Amino acid sequence: MTRYIRHAAAFCALLLLALLVNATRVQLVQARTYDENPANRRHTIARYGQPRGDILVGGRAVTGSRDSGEQFRYERTYKNGPLYAPVTGFASQVYGTSLLEGAADGVLAGTDPALSLLPLWNDLARARDPGGRVVTTLDAAAQQAAYAGLGARRGAVAALEPSTGRILALVSTPSYDPGELSGTGSAVAGAWARLNGAADKPMLNRAVRQTYPPGSTFKVVTAAAALDSGVVRDLDAPTDSPDPYRLPGSSARLTNEVEGCADASLRYAFQWSCNTVFAGLGVEAGRDAMRTTAAGFGFNDRKLGIPFRVSPSTFDTRVDKAQLALSSIGQYNTRATPLQMAMVAAAVANYGSVRTPHLVERTTTDDGDTVSATGQHTLGRAMNPSTAVRLRELMTDVVEKGTGTNAAIPGATVGGKSGTAQHGVHNSGTPYAWFISWAQDDDSMEPAVAVAVVVEDAAADRGDISGGGDAAPIARAVMEAVLDR
């Protein structure tokens, strides 16, 4: 009898051991599989079981949380949602996160280990820290000025602090209220379908996710390449440029919208935007010099994030001479985001040095302790400092007596470059109106702001659309807002 009891006890012990082994397998070996199973709603319930941390502009929260009383308890709210949507993006129980809400999700949701003094204990206890805060670099007045300036028109504005790369404004219109995507009801699904199906694409961040032909604003890059390579040594010397200009290897001829471009100096050509001069300078500088200079400004960089992804601006490096001529005046395959063109203006203002643009100043815990801070980094050098000095002079001429007089600000030195970019089949689309600029208060040691503006649907007759007329006043309003600060 005793033998049977021993056998039974041994069998029970074996069963207990098997149970422990299986429990260990489930809890340790297969834990990640169960955690990441789409049917496991525990993480999602916990994620929305506490208020989300806030995104701050000028020390004030532009986001919030609302207790819905539902299973996914706290829903995201936004203050001035359309104004800041190109920065915040959305945080939706149904559709996930985008832009800053997505890039800083760990901090905002309270899951970033850096928020906790004992992150391992949080893992073991399944605890979650309160959501942290994201402090942005935005200037509230500049953001508002850009948004009001664009109004009902499609377009975008990007503004930078040249010496640091801090993004002061990032606006895209038309915009939308990201609060419409918070929650789980039928209204959320309806809003998602409506916003994604809208012809004017309100959820498209035109400032960083849309590229445009930059038109004559790209002539800043071409001028830098011509000066750095020694193709042009004297701003006031004739450039031996025919008008019209026959594209190399082609019977096509390039013309100008203004008179006096034949053999014009670089100063005159820049001031009045002579296509023929810059097409010839791009070809003379050569493909390699143009490619290197464009890359120095940030073109063809596929890794840029601010921290969310920025669509790469492109300068085609596989072009013949005719295509290079067109690329050098911002046409053909040359494409740029408004943020990229703000970087071009900032590089001139910052004596050729391109600072890495960034949108987040720092992240903090919910009670304000710093978790991480964004340092200032140099992305590259676009041109020699002496070239930047001469380009500052050329851009100042544009605003004082050229095509950019609408950007002038009393009491400040302003440099700018206007542009009108053709697009569409046989250039049938409404031209894009561009303006890029920088401004320095007369009492300041360095420029405070660099701006790029693009207007897709300028309200004027096709022949009257211009960067100086449609985009420059918006740039001026943004620069004034920063200088007044």
Coordinates of C-alpha atoms in Angstrom, one line a residue:
M1 CA 0.0 0.0 0.0
T2 CA 2.8 2.3 0.9
R3 CA 4.4 1.7 -2.5
Y4 CA 1.2 2.9 -4.3
I5 CA 1.1 6.0 -2.1
R6 CA 4.7 6.8 -3.1
H7 CA 3.9 6.2 -6.7
A8 CA 0.8 8.5 -6.5
A9 CA 2.8 11.1 -4.7
A10 CA 5.6 11.0 -7.3
F11 CA 3.1 11.2 -10.1
C12 CA 1.4 14.3 -8.4
A13 CA 4.8 15.9 -8.0
L14 CA 5.5 15.2 -11.7
L15 CA 2.2 16.8 -12.7
L16 CA 3.0 19.8 -10.4
L17 CA 6.4 20.2 -12.1
A18 CA 4.8 20.0 -15.5
L19 CA 2.4 22.7 -14.5
L20 CA 5.2 24.9 -13.2
V21 CA 7.2 24.3 -16.5
N22 CA 4.1 25.2 -18.6
A23 CA 3.4 28.3 -16.4
T24 CA 7.1 29.4 -16.9
R25 CA 6.8 28.8 -20.6
V26 CA 3.6 30.9 -20.9
Q27 CA 4.8 33.7 -18.6
L28 CA 8.4 34.0 -19.8
V29 CA 8.9 32.3 -23.2
Q30 CA 5.6 33.2 -24.8
A31 CA 4.8 36.4 -22.9
R32 CA 5.7 38.7 -25.8
T33 CA 3.5 36.6 -28.1
Y34 CA 0.5 37.0 -25.9
D35 CA 1.3 40.6 -25.2
E36 CA 1.4 41.5 -28.8
N37 CA -1.6 39.4 -29.8
P38 CA -4.2 41.8 -31.4
A39 CA -6.9 40.1 -29.4
N40 CA -5.2 41.2 -26.1
R41 CA -7.0 44.4 -25.2
R42 CA -5.4 44.8 -21.8
H43 CA -2.6 47.1 -23.1
T44 CA -5.1 49.3 -25.0
I45 CA -7.4 49.5 -22.0
A46 CA -4.5 50.5 -19.7
R47 CA -3.2 52.9 -22.3
Y48 CA -6.4 54.9 -22.2
G49 CA -7.0 54.3 -18.5
Q50 CA -5.2 57.5 -17.5
P51 CA -4.9 61.0 -19.0
R52 CA -2.4 61.5 -21.8
G53 CA 0.5 64.0 -21.2
D54 CA 0.3 67.4 -22.9
I55 CA 2.1 69.1 -25.7
L56 CA 3.1 72.6 -24.8
V57 CA 3.5 75.8 -26.9
G58 CA 4.9 78.8 -25.2
G59 CA 4.5 77.1 -21.8
R60 CA 0.8 76.5 -22.4
A61 CA -0.8 73.1 -23.2
V62 CA -2.5 72.8 -26.6
T63 CA -3.8 69.4 -25.8
G64 CA -5.9 67.8 -23.0
S65 CA -7.8 64.7 -22.0
R66 CA -11.5 64.1 -21.4
D67 CA -13.0 61.3 -19.2
S68 CA -15.5 59.5 -21.5
G69 CA -16.6 56.9 -19.0
E70 CA -16.1 54.2 -21.6
Q71 CA -13.8 51.2 -21.6
F72 CA -11.1 53.3 -23.4
R73 CA -11.6 55.9 -20.8
Y74 CA -9.6 59.0 -21.6
E75 CA -10.1 60.7 -25.0
R76 CA -7.7 63.3 -26.4
T77 CA -8.8 66.9 -26.7
Y78 CA -7.2 69.8 -28.6
K79 CA -7.1 73.6 -28.1
N80 CA -7.1 75.4 -31.4
G81 CA -6.9 72.0 -33.1
P82 CA -6.6 73.2 -36.7
L83 CA -3.9 75.7 -35.8
Y84 CA -1.6 73.1 -34.3
A85 CA -2.7 70.0 -36.2
P86 CA 0.4 70.0 -38.5
V87 CA 2.5 69.8 -35.3
T88 CA 0.5 67.7 -32.9
G89 CA -1.1 65.3 -35.4
F90 CA -3.8 63.1 -33.8
A91 CA -4.1 60.5 -31.0
S92 CA -7.0 58.2 -31.7
Q93 CA -8.2 55.0 -30.0
V94 CA -9.2 53.7 -33.4
Y95 CA -6.6 55.0 -35.8
G96 CA -3.5 55.3 -33.7
T97 CA -1.2 58.3 -33.6
S98 CA 0.6 60.7 -36.0
L99 CA 3.2 63.4 -36.1
L100 CA 4.3 64.6 -32.6
E101 CA 1.6 62.5 -30.9
G102 CA 3.2 59.5 -32.6
A103 CA 6.9 60.5 -32.4
A104 CA 6.6 61.2 -28.6
D105 CA 4.0 58.6 -27.8
G106 CA 6.1 56.9 -25.2
V107 CA 6.5 60.1 -23.1
L108 CA 2.9 61.2 -23.6
A109 CA 1.4 57.8 -22.8
G110 CA 3.6 57.3 -19.8
T111 CA 5.3 54.1 -21.1
D112 CA 8.8 55.6 -21.7
P113 CA 11.2 54.0 -19.2
A114 CA 13.0 57.4 -18.8
L115 CA 9.9 58.7 -16.9
S116 CA 10.4 56.3 -14.0
L117 CA 13.0 56.0 -11.4
L118 CA 12.4 52.2 -11.2
P119 CA 11.4 51.1 -14.8
L120 CA 12.1 47.4 -14.0
W121 CA 9.6 47.6 -11.1
N122 CA 7.0 49.1 -13.4
D123 CA 7.5 46.1 -15.8
L124 CA 7.1 43.6 -13.0
A125 CA 4.1 45.4 -11.3
R126 CA 2.5 46.3 -14.7
A127 CA 2.4 49.9 -13.4
R128 CA 2.4 52.9 -15.6
D129 CA 3.8 56.4 -14.9
P130 CA 1.7 59.5 -15.5
G131 CA 2.1 60.8 -19.0
G132 CA 4.9 63.2 -19.5
R133 CA 5.0 66.5 -21.4
V134 CA 6.5 67.6 -24.7
V135 CA 7.7 71.2 -24.8
T136 CA 7.9 72.5 -28.4
T137 CA 10.0 75.2 -29.9
L138 CA 7.0 76.9 -31.5
D139 CA 6.4 80.6 -31.2
A140 CA 2.6 81.0 -30.6
A141 CA 2.5 84.4 -32.3
A142 CA 4.4 83.3 -35.4
Q143 CA 2.2 80.2 -35.7
Q144 CA -1.0 82.3 -35.5
A145 CA 0.4 84.9 -38.0
A146 CA 1.2 82.1 -40.5
Y147 CA -2.2 80.5 -40.1
A148 CA -4.1 83.8 -40.4
G149 CA -2.0 84.8 -43.4
L150 CA -2.8 81.7 -45.4
G151 CA -6.4 81.9 -44.5
A152 CA -8.6 79.8 -46.7
R153 CA -5.9 79.2 -49.3
R154 CA -4.0 75.9 -49.7
G155 CA -0.4 76.3 -48.7
A156 CA 2.1 76.0 -46.0
V157 CA 4.6 78.0 -43.9
A158 CA 7.7 77.0 -42.1
A159 CA 9.8 79.3 -39.9
L160 CA 13.1 78.6 -38.2
E161 CA 15.6 80.3 -35.9
P162 CA 18.7 80.3 -38.1
S163 CA 21.3 80.1 -35.4
T164 CA 19.7 77.1 -33.6
G165 CA 17.4 75.3 -36.0
R166 CA 14.4 75.7 -33.6
I167 CA 11.2 75.5 -35.6
L168 CA 9.1 78.6 -34.7
A169 CA 6.1 78.0 -37.0
L170 CA 4.8 75.0 -38.9
V171 CA 1.5 75.6 -40.6
S172 CA -0.5 73.8 -43.3
T173 CA -3.8 74.8 -44.8
P174 CA -6.5 73.7 -45.1
S175 CA -6.3 72.0 -41.7
Y176 CA -8.6 69.9 -39.5
D177 CA -9.5 69.4 -35.9
P178 CA -7.7 66.2 -34.7
G179 CA -10.2 66.0 -31.8
E180 CA -12.7 64.6 -34.3
L181 CA -10.7 61.4 -34.3
S182 CA -10.7 60.9 -30.6
G183 CA -13.1 58.2 -29.2
T184 CA -14.6 55.0 -30.6
G185 CA -18.1 56.1 -31.8
S186 CA -19.5 56.1 -35.3
A187 CA -18.7 59.8 -35.6
V188 CA -15.0 59.0 -35.5
A189 CA -15.3 56.6 -38.4
G190 CA -17.3 59.2 -40.3
A191 CA -14.8 61.9 -39.6
W192 CA -11.9 59.7 -40.8
A193 CA -13.7 58.8 -44.0
R194 CA -14.6 62.5 -44.7
L195 CA -11.1 63.8 -43.9
N196 CA -9.3 61.2 -46.0
G197 CA -11.7 61.6 -48.9
A198 CA -11.6 65.4 -49.1
A199 CA -10.2 66.7 -52.3
D200 CA -8.2 69.5 -50.6
K201 CA -6.5 66.9 -48.3
P202 CA -6.7 68.6 -44.9
M203 CA -4.7 65.9 -43.2
L204 CA -1.8 66.3 -45.5
N205 CA 1.0 68.2 -43.7
R206 CA 2.1 70.4 -46.6
A207 CA 4.9 72.0 -44.6
V208 CA 7.0 68.8 -44.2
R209 CA 5.2 66.0 -46.2
Q210 CA 4.5 67.7 -49.5
T211 CA 7.2 68.6 -52.0
Y212 CA 6.8 71.3 -54.7
P213 CA 8.9 72.7 -57.5
P214 CA 10.6 75.6 -55.7
G215 CA 10.8 77.8 -58.7
S216 CA 13.0 80.9 -58.5
T217 CA 13.6 80.5 -54.7
F218 CA 16.0 77.7 -55.7
K219 CA 18.1 80.4 -57.4
V220 CA 19.6 81.0 -54.0
V221 CA 21.1 77.5 -54.2
T222 CA 22.3 78.1 -57.8
A223 CA 23.9 81.4 -56.8
A224 CA 25.7 79.7 -53.9
A225 CA 27.1 77.1 -56.3
A226 CA 28.2 79.7 -58.8
L227 CA 29.9 81.8 -56.2
D228 CA 31.6 78.9 -54.4
S229 CA 32.9 77.3 -57.6
G230 CA 34.3 80.6 -58.9
V231 CA 31.9 80.8 -61.9
V232 CA 30.9 84.2 -60.6
R233 CA 33.5 86.4 -58.8
D234 CA 32.0 89.8 -59.1
L235 CA 28.3 90.4 -58.3
D236 CA 28.2 93.3 -60.7
A237 CA 30.1 91.9 -63.7
P238 CA 28.2 90.8 -66.8
T239 CA 27.5 87.1 -66.9
D240 CA 27.6 86.6 -70.7
S241 CA 24.1 85.2 -70.7
P242 CA 22.0 85.3 -73.9
D243 CA 18.3 86.1 -73.8
P244 CA 16.6 83.9 -74.8
Y245 CA 18.7 81.0 -73.7
R246 CA 18.8 77.9 -75.8
L247 CA 18.8 74.7 -73.6
P248 CA 22.0 72.7 -74.4
G249 CA 21.4 69.9 -76.9
S250 CA 17.8 71.2 -77.5
S251 CA 16.0 73.6 -79.8
A252 CA 13.9 74.8 -76.8
R253 CA 14.5 78.3 -75.7
L254 CA 14.1 79.7 -72.2
T255 CA 12.9 83.3 -71.8
N256 CA 12.3 85.8 -69.0
E257 CA 9.4 87.7 -67.5
V258 CA 11.4 90.9 -67.3
E259 CA 13.6 93.0 -69.5
G260 CA 17.4 93.5 -69.2
C261 CA 18.4 89.9 -68.5
A262 CA 20.8 89.6 -71.5
D263 CA 24.4 89.5 -70.1
A264 CA 22.9 90.7 -66.8
S265 CA 25.1 90.8 -63.6
L266 CA 24.3 88.3 -60.9
R267 CA 23.0 91.2 -58.8
Y268 CA 20.5 92.3 -61.4
A269 CA 19.5 88.7 -62.3
F270 CA 18.9 87.8 -58.7
Q271 CA 17.0 91.0 -58.0
W272 CA 14.7 90.5 -60.9
S273 CA 14.8 86.7 -61.2
C274 CA 16.3 86.2 -64.7
N275 CA 15.7 82.6 -65.7
T276 CA 18.2 82.7 -68.5
V277 CA 21.1 83.8 -66.3
F278 CA 20.6 81.1 -63.6
A279 CA 20.0 78.4 -66.1
G280 CA 23.4 79.2 -67.7
L281 CA 25.1 79.5 -64.3
G282 CA 23.8 76.1 -63.3
V283 CA 25.2 74.5 -66.4
E284 CA 28.5 76.3 -66.1
A285 CA 28.9 75.4 -62.5
G286 CA 28.3 71.8 -63.5
R287 CA 26.2 68.9 -62.2
D288 CA 28.7 67.9 -59.4
A289 CA 28.9 71.4 -58.0
M290 CA 25.1 71.8 -58.1
R291 CA 24.6 68.4 -56.5
T292 CA 27.1 69.1 -53.7
T293 CA 25.7 72.6 -52.9
A294 CA 22.1 71.3 -52.9
A295 CA 23.1 68.5 -50.6
G296 CA 24.8 71.0 -48.3
F297 CA 21.5 72.8 -47.9
G298 CA 19.7 69.5 -47.1
F299 CA 18.5 68.2 -50.4
N300 CA 18.4 64.4 -51.0
D301 CA 18.5 63.8 -47.2
R302 CA 16.2 60.9 -46.5
K303 CA 16.9 60.7 -42.8
L304 CA 15.7 64.0 -41.6
G305 CA 13.2 63.9 -38.7
I306 CA 12.0 66.8 -36.5
P307 CA 11.4 64.3 -34.7
F308 CA 8.6 62.9 -37.0
R309 CA 9.6 62.1 -40.6
V310 CA 10.1 64.8 -43.2
S311 CA 9.7 64.0 -46.9
P312 CA 13.1 64.3 -48.7
S313 CA 13.6 67.3 -50.9
T314 CA 15.2 66.3 -54.1
F315 CA 17.7 67.6 -56.6
D316 CA 18.0 65.1 -59.5
T317 CA 21.7 64.1 -60.0
R318 CA 21.1 62.1 -63.2
V319 CA 20.4 64.9 -65.6
D320 CA 21.7 66.1 -69.0
K321 CA 22.7 69.7 -69.5
A322 CA 19.3 70.8 -70.6
Q323 CA 17.7 69.2 -67.6
L324 CA 20.4 70.7 -65.4
A325 CA 19.5 74.2 -66.7
L326 CA 15.9 73.7 -65.8
S327 CA 16.8 72.2 -62.4
S328 CA 18.9 75.2 -61.6
I329 CA 15.8 77.5 -61.8
G330 CA 13.8 75.2 -59.5
Q331 CA 11.9 73.3 -62.3
Y332 CA 12.3 69.9 -64.0
N333 CA 12.6 67.3 -61.2
T334 CA 13.7 69.7 -58.4
R335 CA 11.3 69.3 -55.5
A336 CA 11.3 70.9 -52.0
T337 CA 9.2 71.0 -48.9
P338 CA 8.6 74.5 -47.3
L339 CA 10.7 73.4 -44.4
Q340 CA 13.6 72.7 -46.8
M341 CA 13.3 76.2 -48.3
A342 CA 13.2 77.7 -44.8
M343 CA 16.5 75.9 -44.3
V344 CA 17.9 77.5 -47.4
A345 CA 17.0 81.0 -46.2
A346 CA 18.3 80.1 -42.7
A347 CA 21.7 78.9 -44.1
V348 CA 22.2 82.3 -45.8
A349 CA 21.3 84.1 -42.6
N350 CA 23.6 81.9 -40.5
Y351 CA 26.6 82.5 -42.7
G352 CA 26.4 79.2 -44.6
S353 CA 25.9 76.8 -41.6
V354 CA 22.8 74.7 -41.7
R355 CA 21.4 73.9 -38.3
T356 CA 19.4 70.7 -37.9
P357 CA 15.7 71.7 -37.6
H358 CA 13.9 70.5 -34.5
L359 CA 10.5 70.9 -33.1
V360 CA 10.9 69.6 -29.5
E361 CA 12.8 71.7 -27.0
R362 CA 12.6 69.0 -24.2
T363 CA 10.4 66.4 -22.7
T364 CA 9.5 66.3 -19.0
T365 CA 7.7 64.3 -16.4
D366 CA 4.2 65.4 -15.5
D367 CA 5.6 67.5 -12.7
G368 CA 8.1 69.3 -14.9
D369 CA 11.4 67.4 -14.3
T370 CA 13.4 67.2 -17.5
V371 CA 13.6 63.8 -19.1
S372 CA 15.5 64.7 -22.3
A373 CA 16.6 67.9 -24.1
T374 CA 17.2 68.4 -27.8
G375 CA 20.7 69.7 -28.4
Q376 CA 21.7 72.0 -31.3
H377 CA 23.4 70.2 -34.1
T378 CA 24.9 71.4 -37.4
L379 CA 23.5 69.5 -40.4
G380 CA 26.2 70.7 -42.7
R381 CA 27.8 73.7 -44.4
A382 CA 26.0 74.8 -47.5
M383 CA 28.5 77.4 -48.7
N384 CA 31.6 79.4 -47.7
P385 CA 30.9 82.2 -45.2
S386 CA 32.0 84.8 -47.7
T387 CA 29.5 83.4 -50.2
A388 CA 26.8 83.7 -47.6
V389 CA 27.7 87.3 -46.9
R390 CA 27.3 88.1 -50.6
L391 CA 24.0 86.2 -50.8
R392 CA 22.7 88.2 -47.8
E393 CA 23.5 91.3 -49.8
L394 CA 21.6 90.0 -52.8
M395 CA 18.6 88.9 -50.8
T396 CA 18.5 92.3 -49.1
D397 CA 18.5 94.0 -52.5
V398 CA 15.4 91.9 -53.5
V399 CA 13.4 93.3 -50.5
E400 CA 14.7 96.8 -50.7
K401 CA 14.3 97.4 -54.5
G402 CA 13.4 94.1 -56.3
T403 CA 10.5 91.6 -56.4
G404 CA 10.2 91.3 -52.6
T405 CA 9.3 94.8 -51.4
N406 CA 6.1 93.5 -49.8
A407 CA 8.3 91.7 -47.2
A408 CA 10.0 94.9 -45.9
I409 CA 9.8 95.6 -42.2
P410 CA 10.7 99.1 -40.7
G411 CA 13.5 98.8 -38.2
A412 CA 14.8 95.5 -39.5
T413 CA 17.0 94.2 -42.3
V414 CA 15.1 91.7 -44.4
G415 CA 16.5 89.5 -47.1
G416 CA 14.2 87.5 -49.5
K417 CA 13.7 85.7 -52.7
S418 CA 10.4 85.3 -54.5
G419 CA 9.4 82.5 -56.8
T420 CA 6.6 81.4 -59.1
A421 CA 6.8 77.6 -59.9
Q422 CA 5.1 76.2 -62.9
H423 CA 3.6 72.7 -62.7
G424 CA 1.0 70.3 -64.2
V425 CA 0.8 68.9 -67.8
H426 CA 2.4 71.5 -70.1
N427 CA 2.4 73.9 -67.0
S428 CA -1.3 74.0 -67.0
G429 CA -1.7 74.1 -63.2
T430 CA -2.1 77.3 -61.2
P431 CA 1.5 78.4 -60.5
Y432 CA 2.7 78.0 -56.9
A433 CA 3.6 81.3 -55.3
W434 CA 6.8 81.1 -53.2
F435 CA 8.7 83.5 -50.9
I436 CA 11.7 82.7 -48.7
S437 CA 13.2 85.3 -46.4
W438 CA 15.1 86.1 -43.2
A439 CA 14.9 89.1 -40.8
Q440 CA 17.3 90.7 -38.4
D441 CA 16.2 93.5 -36.0
D442 CA 18.4 96.6 -36.4
D443 CA 19.4 96.3 -32.7
S444 CA 20.2 92.6 -32.9
M445 CA 23.5 90.9 -33.6
E446 CA 22.1 88.1 -35.8
P447 CA 18.9 87.2 -37.7
A448 CA 16.0 86.0 -35.6
V449 CA 14.0 84.1 -38.1
A450 CA 14.0 82.5 -41.6
V451 CA 10.7 81.8 -43.3
A452 CA 9.4 79.9 -46.3
V453 CA 5.9 80.4 -47.7
V454 CA 4.2 78.5 -50.5
V455 CA 0.6 79.3 -51.7
E456 CA -0.9 76.7 -54.0
D457 CA -4.0 78.5 -55.1
A458 CA -3.2 82.2 -55.1
A459 CA -6.3 84.3 -55.6
A460 CA -5.3 86.2 -58.8
D461 CA -5.3 85.9 -62.5
R462 CA -2.7 83.4 -63.7
G463 CA -0.4 86.1 -65.1
D464 CA -0.6 88.1 -61.9
I465 CA 0.4 85.3 -59.5
S466 CA 3.8 86.0 -57.9
G467 CA 5.7 85.1 -54.8
G468 CA 6.3 88.7 -54.1
G469 CA 2.6 89.6 -54.3
D470 CA 1.0 86.5 -52.7
A471 CA 3.5 84.9 -50.4
A472 CA 5.7 87.8 -49.3
P473 CA 3.0 89.5 -47.1
I474 CA 2.5 86.2 -45.2
A475 CA 6.3 85.9 -44.6
R476 CA 6.4 89.5 -43.4
A477 CA 3.6 88.8 -40.9
V478 CA 5.5 85.8 -39.5
M479 CA 8.8 87.7 -39.3
E480 CA 7.1 90.6 -37.6
A481 CA 5.5 88.3 -35.0
V482 CA 9.0 86.9 -34.1
L483 CA 10.7 90.3 -34.1
D484 CA 8.0 91.8 -31.8
R485 CA 8.5 89.0 -29.4

